[in-house]
Short mmCIF file of C-alpha atoms and ligand atoms in Angstrom, two decimals:
data_model
loop_
_atom_site.label_atom_id
_atom_site.label_comp_id
_atom_site.label_asym_id
_atom_site.label_seq_id
_atom_site.Cartn_x
_atom_site.Cartn_y
_atom_site.Cartn_z
CA UNK A 29 58.53 167.58 99.33
CA UNK A 30 55.19 165.78 99.40
CA UNK A 31 54.90 162.54 101.32
CA UNK A 32 54.58 160.71 98.03
CA UNK A 33 57.73 162.28 96.61
CA UNK A 34 59.62 161.61 99.81
CA UNK A 35 58.50 157.99 99.60
CA UNK A 36 59.56 157.75 95.99
CA UNK A 37 62.94 159.29 96.78
CA UNK A 38 63.43 156.88 99.66
CA UNK A 39 62.54 153.96 97.41
CA UNK A 40 64.97 155.17 94.75
CA UNK A 41 67.68 155.46 97.41
CA UNK A 42 66.95 151.97 98.68
CA UNK A 43 67.13 150.68 95.13
CA UNK A 44 70.56 152.26 94.77
CA UNK A 45 71.80 150.76 98.01
CA UNK A 46 70.33 147.31 97.27
CA UNK A 47 70.87 147.14 93.54
CA UNK A 48 67.88 145.52 91.89
CA UNK A 49 66.05 142.59 93.38
CA UNK A 50 67.55 139.79 91.34
CA UNK A 51 69.00 136.93 93.37
CA UNK A 52 71.89 134.81 92.14
CA UNK A 53 69.69 131.70 92.16
CA UNK A 54 66.58 133.56 91.03
CA UNK A 55 63.26 133.84 92.81
CA UNK A 56 60.58 131.17 93.12
CA UNK A 57 57.19 131.19 94.70
CA UNK A 58 56.49 127.58 95.60
CA UNK A 59 52.95 126.30 96.03
CA UNK A 60 52.78 123.02 97.98
CA UNK A 61 50.72 121.23 100.61
CA UNK A 62 53.49 120.04 102.90
CA UNK A 63 52.42 121.38 106.26
CA UNK A 64 52.51 118.38 108.65
CA UNK A 65 55.58 117.82 110.88
CA UNK A 66 57.44 115.45 108.53
CA UNK A 67 56.33 117.26 105.38
CA UNK A 68 57.35 120.69 106.67
CA UNK A 69 60.76 119.34 107.63
CA UNK A 70 61.23 117.89 104.14
CA UNK A 71 60.15 121.00 102.23
CA UNK A 72 62.30 123.03 104.64
CA UNK A 73 65.30 121.15 103.22
CA UNK A 74 64.37 122.27 99.71
CA UNK A 75 64.01 125.87 100.83
CA UNK A 76 67.34 125.76 102.66
CA UNK A 77 69.15 124.28 99.66
CA UNK A 78 67.60 126.81 97.27
CA UNK A 79 68.56 129.71 99.51
CA UNK A 80 72.08 128.32 99.85
CA UNK A 81 72.39 128.81 96.10
CA UNK A 82 71.50 132.47 96.52
CA UNK A 83 67.85 132.10 95.58
CA UNK A 84 64.83 133.78 97.12
CA UNK A 85 62.08 131.37 98.18
CA UNK A 86 58.53 132.63 98.59
CA UNK A 87 56.59 130.00 100.48
CA UNK A 88 52.93 129.35 99.55
CA UNK A 89 51.76 126.40 101.62
CA UNK A 90 48.13 125.35 101.30
CA UNK A 91 47.25 122.99 104.15
CA UNK A 92 45.28 119.85 103.40
CA UNK A 93 46.69 116.34 103.01
CA UNK A 94 46.60 114.85 99.55
CA UNK A 95 46.63 118.31 97.97
CA UNK A 96 42.97 118.86 97.05
CA UNK A 97 42.91 122.33 98.64
CA UNK A 98 46.22 123.20 96.96
CA UNK A 99 44.84 122.26 93.55
CA UNK A 100 41.81 124.50 94.09
CA UNK A 101 44.11 127.36 95.04
CA UNK A 102 46.23 126.71 91.96
CA UNK A 103 43.23 126.93 89.63
CA UNK A 104 42.26 130.27 91.19
CA UNK A 105 45.79 131.62 90.76
CA UNK A 106 45.97 130.56 87.11
CA UNK A 107 42.51 132.03 86.40
CA UNK A 108 43.69 135.29 87.91
CA UNK A 109 46.66 135.26 85.53
CA UNK A 110 49.11 135.03 88.41
CA UNK A 111 50.41 131.46 88.71
CA UNK A 112 53.16 130.58 91.20
CA UNK A 113 56.52 129.80 89.55
CA UNK A 114 56.77 126.30 91.01
CA UNK A 115 53.89 124.02 91.89
CA UNK A 116 53.75 120.59 93.51
CA UNK A 117 51.80 118.63 90.91
CA UNK A 118 51.51 114.98 89.95
CA UNK A 119 50.64 112.34 87.38
CA UNK A 120 47.98 113.16 84.79
CA UNK A 121 47.65 116.63 86.37
CA UNK A 122 51.03 117.46 84.85
CA UNK A 123 49.77 116.49 81.40
CA UNK A 124 46.50 118.39 81.88
CA UNK A 125 48.26 121.66 82.70
CA UNK A 126 50.90 121.15 80.01
CA UNK A 127 48.20 120.57 77.41
CA UNK A 128 46.65 123.90 78.34
CA UNK A 129 50.00 125.54 77.63
CA UNK A 130 50.43 126.59 81.26
CA UNK A 131 53.87 125.07 81.86
CA UNK A 132 57.44 125.99 80.99
CA UNK A 133 59.65 123.07 80.09
CA UNK A 134 62.98 122.48 81.79
CA UNK A 135 64.37 120.34 79.01
CA UNK A 136 67.66 122.26 78.73
CA UNK A 137 68.40 121.47 82.40
CA UNK A 138 67.26 117.86 81.90
CA UNK A 139 69.42 117.39 78.80
CA UNK A 140 72.47 118.93 80.41
CA UNK A 141 72.10 116.71 83.47
CA UNK A 142 70.93 113.65 81.53
CA UNK A 143 67.82 113.00 83.61
CA UNK A 144 66.79 110.22 81.21
CA UNK A 145 69.69 108.09 82.38
CA UNK A 146 68.93 108.37 86.11
CA UNK A 147 65.12 108.15 86.31
CA UNK A 148 63.03 104.99 86.08
CA UNK A 149 61.40 105.17 82.61
CA UNK A 150 57.92 104.92 84.15
CA UNK A 151 58.59 108.10 86.13
CA UNK A 152 60.35 109.94 83.32
CA UNK A 153 57.30 109.41 81.10
CA UNK A 154 55.04 111.08 83.69
CA UNK A 155 57.37 114.11 83.87
CA UNK A 156 57.39 114.76 80.11
CA UNK A 157 54.98 116.42 77.75
CA UNK A 158 55.55 116.06 74.04
CA UNK A 159 58.97 114.60 74.74
CA UNK A 160 60.16 117.46 76.97
CA UNK A 161 60.51 117.49 80.75
CA UNK A 162 57.93 119.81 82.27
CA UNK A 163 58.31 118.45 85.82
CA UNK A 164 61.08 117.34 88.15
CA UNK A 165 60.38 114.42 90.53
CA UNK A 166 61.53 114.58 94.13
CA UNK A 167 60.65 111.13 95.34
CA UNK A 168 58.95 107.77 95.14
CA UNK A 169 56.29 107.29 97.77
CA UNK A 170 54.62 103.96 98.34
CA UNK A 171 50.91 104.06 99.17
CA UNK A 172 50.31 100.42 100.17
CA UNK A 173 51.70 100.38 103.70
CA UNK A 174 50.39 99.37 107.10
CA UNK A 175 51.98 101.15 110.08
CA UNK A 176 51.69 99.77 113.57
CA UNK A 177 52.57 100.34 117.19
CA UNK A 178 54.35 97.13 118.34
CA UNK A 179 53.66 97.80 122.03
CA UNK A 180 49.94 97.94 121.34
CA UNK A 181 50.06 94.76 119.25
CA UNK A 182 51.95 93.00 122.06
CA UNK A 183 49.11 93.75 124.48
CA UNK A 184 46.92 91.28 122.58
CA UNK A 185 49.68 88.85 121.61
CA UNK A 186 50.09 89.92 117.97
CA UNK A 187 53.71 89.26 117.07
CA UNK A 188 53.62 89.61 113.30
CA UNK A 189 52.16 92.13 110.90
CA UNK A 190 49.09 90.85 109.01
CA UNK A 191 49.84 89.57 105.51
CA UNK A 192 46.30 89.07 104.23
CA UNK A 193 43.08 90.97 104.79
CA UNK A 194 41.74 87.94 106.70
CA UNK A 195 44.71 88.17 109.07
CA UNK A 196 44.12 91.89 109.41
CA UNK A 197 40.46 91.26 110.26
CA UNK A 198 41.39 88.62 112.83
CA UNK A 199 43.87 91.01 114.48
CA UNK A 200 41.25 93.75 114.49
CA UNK A 201 38.81 91.47 116.33
CA UNK A 202 41.43 90.70 118.99
CA UNK A 203 42.17 94.40 119.45
CA UNK A 204 38.51 95.35 119.66
CA UNK A 205 37.90 92.62 122.25
CA UNK A 206 40.63 94.28 124.35
CA UNK A 207 39.02 97.71 123.94
CA UNK A 208 41.71 98.98 121.53
CA UNK A 209 40.90 100.87 118.30
CA UNK A 210 42.38 98.71 115.52
CA UNK A 211 42.62 101.36 112.80
CA UNK A 212 43.58 105.02 113.08
CA UNK A 213 41.85 106.77 110.21
CA UNK A 214 40.94 110.23 109.13
CA UNK A 215 37.57 110.45 107.42
CA UNK A 216 38.50 112.69 104.49
CA UNK A 217 37.70 111.62 100.92
CA UNK A 218 41.34 111.20 99.87
CA UNK A 219 42.10 109.11 102.94
CA UNK A 220 39.04 106.92 102.37
CA UNK A 221 40.20 106.49 98.76
CA UNK A 222 43.71 105.62 99.94
CA UNK A 223 42.55 102.69 102.04
CA UNK A 224 40.04 101.69 99.34
CA UNK A 225 42.66 101.36 96.61
CA UNK A 226 45.00 99.44 98.90
CA UNK A 227 42.12 97.07 99.64
CA UNK A 228 41.38 96.61 95.92
CA UNK A 229 45.06 95.82 95.36
CA UNK A 230 44.98 93.20 98.11
CA UNK A 231 41.68 91.62 97.10
CA UNK A 232 42.16 91.65 93.34
CA UNK A 233 45.93 91.90 92.76
CA UNK A 234 47.81 94.23 90.43
CA UNK A 235 46.23 93.09 87.15
CA UNK A 236 42.72 93.57 88.51
CA UNK A 237 43.62 96.94 90.04
CA UNK A 238 44.90 98.11 86.67
CA UNK A 239 41.82 96.95 84.81
CA UNK A 240 39.38 98.50 87.26
CA UNK A 241 41.15 101.62 88.53
CA UNK A 242 43.46 102.60 85.68
CA UNK A 243 41.73 101.30 82.56
CA UNK A 244 38.28 101.87 84.13
CA UNK A 245 36.90 98.70 82.62
CA UNK A 246 33.16 98.56 83.37
CA UNK A 247 33.23 94.77 83.74
CA UNK A 248 35.99 94.99 86.36
CA UNK A 249 34.28 97.87 88.16
CA UNK A 250 31.09 95.82 88.61
CA UNK A 251 32.80 92.46 89.19
CA UNK A 252 32.56 90.18 92.21
CA UNK A 253 36.14 91.12 93.02
CA UNK A 254 35.10 94.75 93.33
CA UNK A 255 32.11 93.74 95.47
CA UNK A 256 34.46 91.81 97.75
CA UNK A 257 36.71 94.86 97.95
CA UNK A 258 33.82 96.97 99.20
CA UNK A 259 32.97 94.20 101.68
CA UNK A 260 36.50 94.50 103.08
CA UNK A 261 36.21 98.29 103.19
CA UNK A 262 32.99 97.86 105.18
CA UNK A 263 34.95 95.71 107.65
CA UNK A 264 37.56 98.45 108.02
CA UNK A 265 34.77 100.93 108.73
CA UNK A 266 34.04 98.85 111.81
CA UNK A 267 37.67 99.17 112.95
CA UNK A 268 37.85 102.96 113.31
CA UNK A 269 37.03 105.06 116.38
CA UNK A 270 33.84 107.19 116.56
CA UNK A 271 35.75 110.46 116.02
CA UNK A 272 37.37 109.58 112.70
CA UNK A 273 35.33 111.99 110.62
CA UNK A 274 37.36 114.86 109.13
CA UNK A 275 40.52 113.98 111.08
CA UNK A 276 43.81 114.92 109.39
CA UNK A 277 46.01 111.99 108.38
CA UNK A 278 48.92 113.09 110.60
CA UNK A 279 46.64 113.12 113.64
CA UNK A 280 45.73 109.53 112.79
CA UNK A 281 49.47 108.75 112.67
CA UNK A 282 49.82 110.40 116.08
CA UNK A 283 47.15 108.03 117.45
CA UNK A 284 49.37 105.09 116.50
CA UNK A 285 52.42 106.80 118.02
CA UNK A 286 50.58 107.43 121.29
CA UNK A 287 49.18 103.92 121.45
CA UNK A 288 45.60 105.10 120.98
CA UNK A 289 45.22 102.81 117.96
CA UNK A 290 47.14 99.83 116.61
CA UNK A 291 47.37 100.33 112.84
CA UNK A 292 47.21 102.99 110.15
CA UNK A 293 46.94 102.27 106.42
CA UNK A 294 48.73 105.15 104.73
CA UNK A 295 51.54 106.00 102.34
CA UNK A 296 55.06 106.40 103.68
CA UNK A 297 54.70 110.11 104.32
CA UNK A 298 53.37 108.65 107.61
CA UNK A 299 56.95 107.49 108.25
CA UNK A 300 58.03 111.12 107.92
CA UNK A 301 55.72 111.86 110.87
CA UNK A 302 57.10 109.03 113.01
CA UNK A 303 60.66 110.14 112.26
CA UNK A 304 59.95 113.83 112.88
CA UNK A 305 58.63 112.79 116.31
CA UNK A 306 61.90 110.96 117.02
CA UNK A 307 60.42 107.46 116.67
CA UNK A 308 62.58 104.55 115.49
CA UNK A 309 61.47 102.02 112.87
CA UNK A 310 61.35 98.45 114.15
CA UNK A 311 61.30 99.74 117.73
CA UNK A 312 58.60 102.37 118.13
CA UNK A 313 56.74 101.61 114.92
CA UNK A 314 56.51 98.84 112.35
CA UNK A 315 55.91 98.99 108.61
CA UNK A 316 54.77 96.29 106.26
CA UNK A 317 53.07 96.37 102.86
CA UNK A 318 49.32 95.91 102.67
CA UNK A 319 48.35 92.56 101.06
CA UNK A 320 48.72 92.22 97.31
CA UNK A 321 52.41 91.60 96.65
CA UNK A 322 52.44 94.72 94.49
CA UNK A 323 53.61 98.33 94.74
CA UNK A 324 51.20 101.26 94.70
CA UNK A 325 53.16 104.20 93.32
CA UNK A 326 52.92 107.86 94.17
CA UNK A 327 55.59 110.36 93.23
CA UNK A 328 55.80 114.03 94.12
CA UNK A 329 57.10 116.40 91.51
CA UNK A 330 57.32 120.09 90.82
CA UNK A 331 56.14 121.82 87.67
CA UNK A 332 57.13 125.23 86.44
CA UNK A 333 54.29 127.53 85.44
CA UNK A 334 54.64 130.20 82.77
CA UNK A 335 55.89 133.27 84.59
CA UNK A 336 57.60 136.39 83.34
CA UNK A 337 60.91 137.98 84.30
CA UNK A 338 64.47 136.71 84.02
CA UNK A 339 64.74 136.40 87.79
CA UNK A 340 61.81 134.02 88.07
CA UNK A 341 62.79 132.02 84.98
CA UNK A 342 66.25 131.62 86.48
CA UNK A 343 64.64 130.50 89.76
CA UNK A 344 62.73 127.74 87.94
CA UNK A 345 65.90 126.38 86.35
CA UNK A 346 67.89 126.49 89.56
CA UNK A 347 65.07 124.74 91.43
CA UNK A 348 64.70 122.04 88.76
CA UNK A 349 68.41 121.30 88.86
CA UNK A 350 68.47 121.31 92.66
CA UNK A 351 65.49 118.94 92.97
CA UNK A 352 67.25 116.43 90.77
CA UNK A 353 70.65 116.69 92.45
CA UNK A 354 71.69 113.44 94.20
CA UNK A 355 72.62 115.15 97.48
CA UNK A 356 69.28 116.88 97.74
CA UNK A 357 67.36 113.72 96.85
CA UNK A 358 69.05 111.97 99.75
CA UNK A 359 68.45 114.69 102.35
CA UNK A 360 64.88 115.37 101.30
CA UNK A 361 63.77 111.75 101.21
CA UNK A 362 65.38 110.91 104.56
CA UNK A 363 62.95 113.45 106.04
CA UNK A 364 59.94 112.78 103.83
CA UNK A 365 59.64 109.00 104.37
CA UNK A 366 59.97 108.26 100.65
CA UNK A 367 62.90 107.03 98.56
CA UNK A 368 64.76 109.05 95.91
CA UNK A 369 63.33 109.31 92.42
CA UNK A 370 66.86 108.97 91.03
CA UNK A 371 68.02 105.40 90.76
CA UNK A 372 71.68 106.23 91.40
CA UNK A 373 71.38 107.62 94.94
CA UNK A 374 72.95 105.36 97.59
CA UNK A 375 70.55 104.23 100.30
CA UNK A 376 73.10 103.58 103.08
CA UNK A 377 71.55 106.20 105.34
CA UNK A 378 67.97 104.96 104.77
CA UNK A 379 66.03 102.75 107.21
CA UNK A 380 64.57 99.28 106.82
CA UNK A 381 61.16 100.53 105.59
CA UNK A 382 62.85 102.51 102.79
CA UNK A 383 65.03 99.55 101.82
CA UNK A 384 61.94 97.34 101.69
CA UNK A 385 60.24 99.93 99.50
CA UNK A 386 63.19 99.99 97.11
CA UNK A 387 63.46 96.17 96.92
CA UNK A 388 59.72 95.76 96.39
CA UNK A 389 59.72 98.47 93.73
CA UNK A 390 62.39 96.67 91.73
CA UNK A 391 60.53 93.37 92.16
CA UNK A 392 57.22 94.96 91.15
CA UNK A 393 58.73 96.42 87.99
CA UNK A 394 60.09 92.96 87.12
CA UNK A 395 56.81 91.15 87.80
CA UNK A 396 54.69 93.88 86.23
CA UNK A 397 52.88 94.59 89.49
CA UNK A 398 53.69 98.29 89.83
CA UNK A 399 50.43 100.26 89.83
CA UNK A 400 49.79 104.01 89.99
CA UNK A 401 47.76 105.48 92.84
CA UNK A 402 44.32 106.80 91.97
CA UNK A 403 43.86 108.54 95.33
CA UNK A 404 47.18 110.36 94.88
CA UNK A 405 46.54 111.54 91.35
CA UNK A 406 48.86 109.20 89.51
CA UNK A 407 46.29 107.14 87.61
CA UNK A 408 43.26 108.92 86.21
CA UNK A 409 42.07 112.44 85.36
CA UNK A 410 40.75 114.54 88.24
CA UNK A 411 37.13 114.22 87.12
CA UNK A 412 37.29 110.42 87.29
CA UNK A 413 39.18 110.52 90.58
CA UNK A 414 36.43 112.78 91.90
CA UNK A 415 33.83 110.09 91.18
CA UNK A 416 35.89 107.48 93.05
CA UNK A 417 36.35 109.78 96.03
CA UNK A 418 32.67 110.74 96.24
CA UNK A 419 31.43 107.19 96.01
CA UNK A 420 33.96 105.66 98.38
CA UNK A 421 33.31 108.35 100.98
CA UNK A 422 29.54 107.94 100.63
CA UNK A 423 29.94 104.22 101.09
CA UNK A 424 32.18 104.66 104.13
CA UNK A 425 29.70 107.02 105.77
CA UNK A 426 26.45 105.17 105.06
CA UNK A 427 25.10 101.66 105.08
CA UNK A 428 25.19 101.36 101.28
CA UNK A 429 25.59 97.75 100.17
CA UNK A 430 28.63 96.65 98.20
CA UNK A 431 26.38 95.71 95.26
CA UNK A 432 24.94 99.22 95.19
CA UNK A 433 28.42 100.72 95.53
CA UNK A 434 29.82 99.02 92.43
CA UNK A 435 26.74 100.02 90.44
CA UNK A 436 27.06 103.67 91.42
CA UNK A 437 30.82 103.65 90.97
CA UNK A 438 30.64 102.25 87.44
CA UNK A 439 27.95 104.79 86.50
CA UNK A 440 29.91 107.69 88.01
CA UNK A 441 33.09 106.73 86.18
CA UNK A 442 31.20 106.46 82.89
CA UNK A 443 29.68 109.88 83.50
CA UNK A 444 33.09 111.45 84.14
CA UNK A 445 34.55 109.83 81.03
CA UNK A 446 31.82 111.33 78.88
CA UNK A 447 32.55 114.88 80.06
C1 LIG B 1 50.31 112.91 99.00
C2 LIG B 1 51.69 113.44 98.69
C3 LIG B 1 52.60 113.19 99.83
C4 LIG B 1 51.99 113.60 101.15
C5 LIG B 1 50.51 113.24 101.28
C6 LIG B 1 49.79 113.84 102.46
O1 LIG B 1 49.45 113.07 97.94
O2 LIG B 1 52.19 112.80 97.55
O3 LIG B 1 53.82 113.83 99.60
O4 LIG B 1 52.22 114.92 101.30
O5 LIG B 1 49.81 113.58 100.13
O6 LIG B 1 49.72 115.21 102.42
#
């Protein structure tokens, strides 16, 4: 028997012993960017739960906070005609891929489980294309947070978290005078854009944020309020350490944990890092919203790309149902730092930061001050977001004036809209 025949015979034998490759819960390849300590723990819960249902999980993590590298990898996979079955995708990105016909819907699962009755309408709308669910949300993350190390603040007599940007600036001066880095920051475009949009929210409020960053109104983009926002961003540039360039966001969180910096402005995935390191909220770290009295929304969700084979199609359905199950939403979000996307999950096991997030979310919906994050792909198409990221990063890394910044930003946004 030739080697090839022997190999074929062995394979046939193996196939007889292990009948087929179908798993009870199907098979999914999952593309995501959750590779930091807290993120890996959270996605590990999803994998564990999927496997517990008899499914086979093929992990495809693409490192890089904010998901820009993952989105590049996704485009390559789709171009090659080999998309992963499940992909972490958000906001307008969901609509863009659905419009191209790349997504399977999971409407039969959603109808059976009545997702419409347990999701906030604002979130349900993002998950649907032409009236059908094409994505399942795992969480609600809040982007407008300041994290702090209370022991470091105590060294300079700061007893309360800053509530306005002026208070933040005054605290930063005190810290600098004592030789302490006020702001832990990673100089990557999405992180620069994260602090930028939080600043805009604080300087201009929710209505202004919406006009400038969501509706892309040229008047708002070139307004004095936007100039003042860049002025504040310039101040924050003076609060970071010399090695900020290129630093990953979780390393910036670690600086706060270790007392190497006082504050970090970052979404509550940072809380996932503190928790994964065994830190306690209110004791080892503090959380409070950035100024603005609003809520900057980011929600992670999974979409289901068009794949072939009953096993993989089954995997997509099982995963969609699992993601939306109340028990999973609790376990996952306890690790991730976010709160459940479902409104009917009890929060008794959640900490004070999560409860604050939930209360502020409800208040923001009531007062119409809930805004979608641009930096985290909830607000505008990728091309427009790209213009924001380029400009904000250029500003942060040069001595560009605020007046020049608003001019370039407005022109860039217009350019992207014309594409
Ligand atoms: C966000 C995402 C979060 C977190 C963060 C850093 O865009 O929604 O879940 O992973 O990036 O990677």
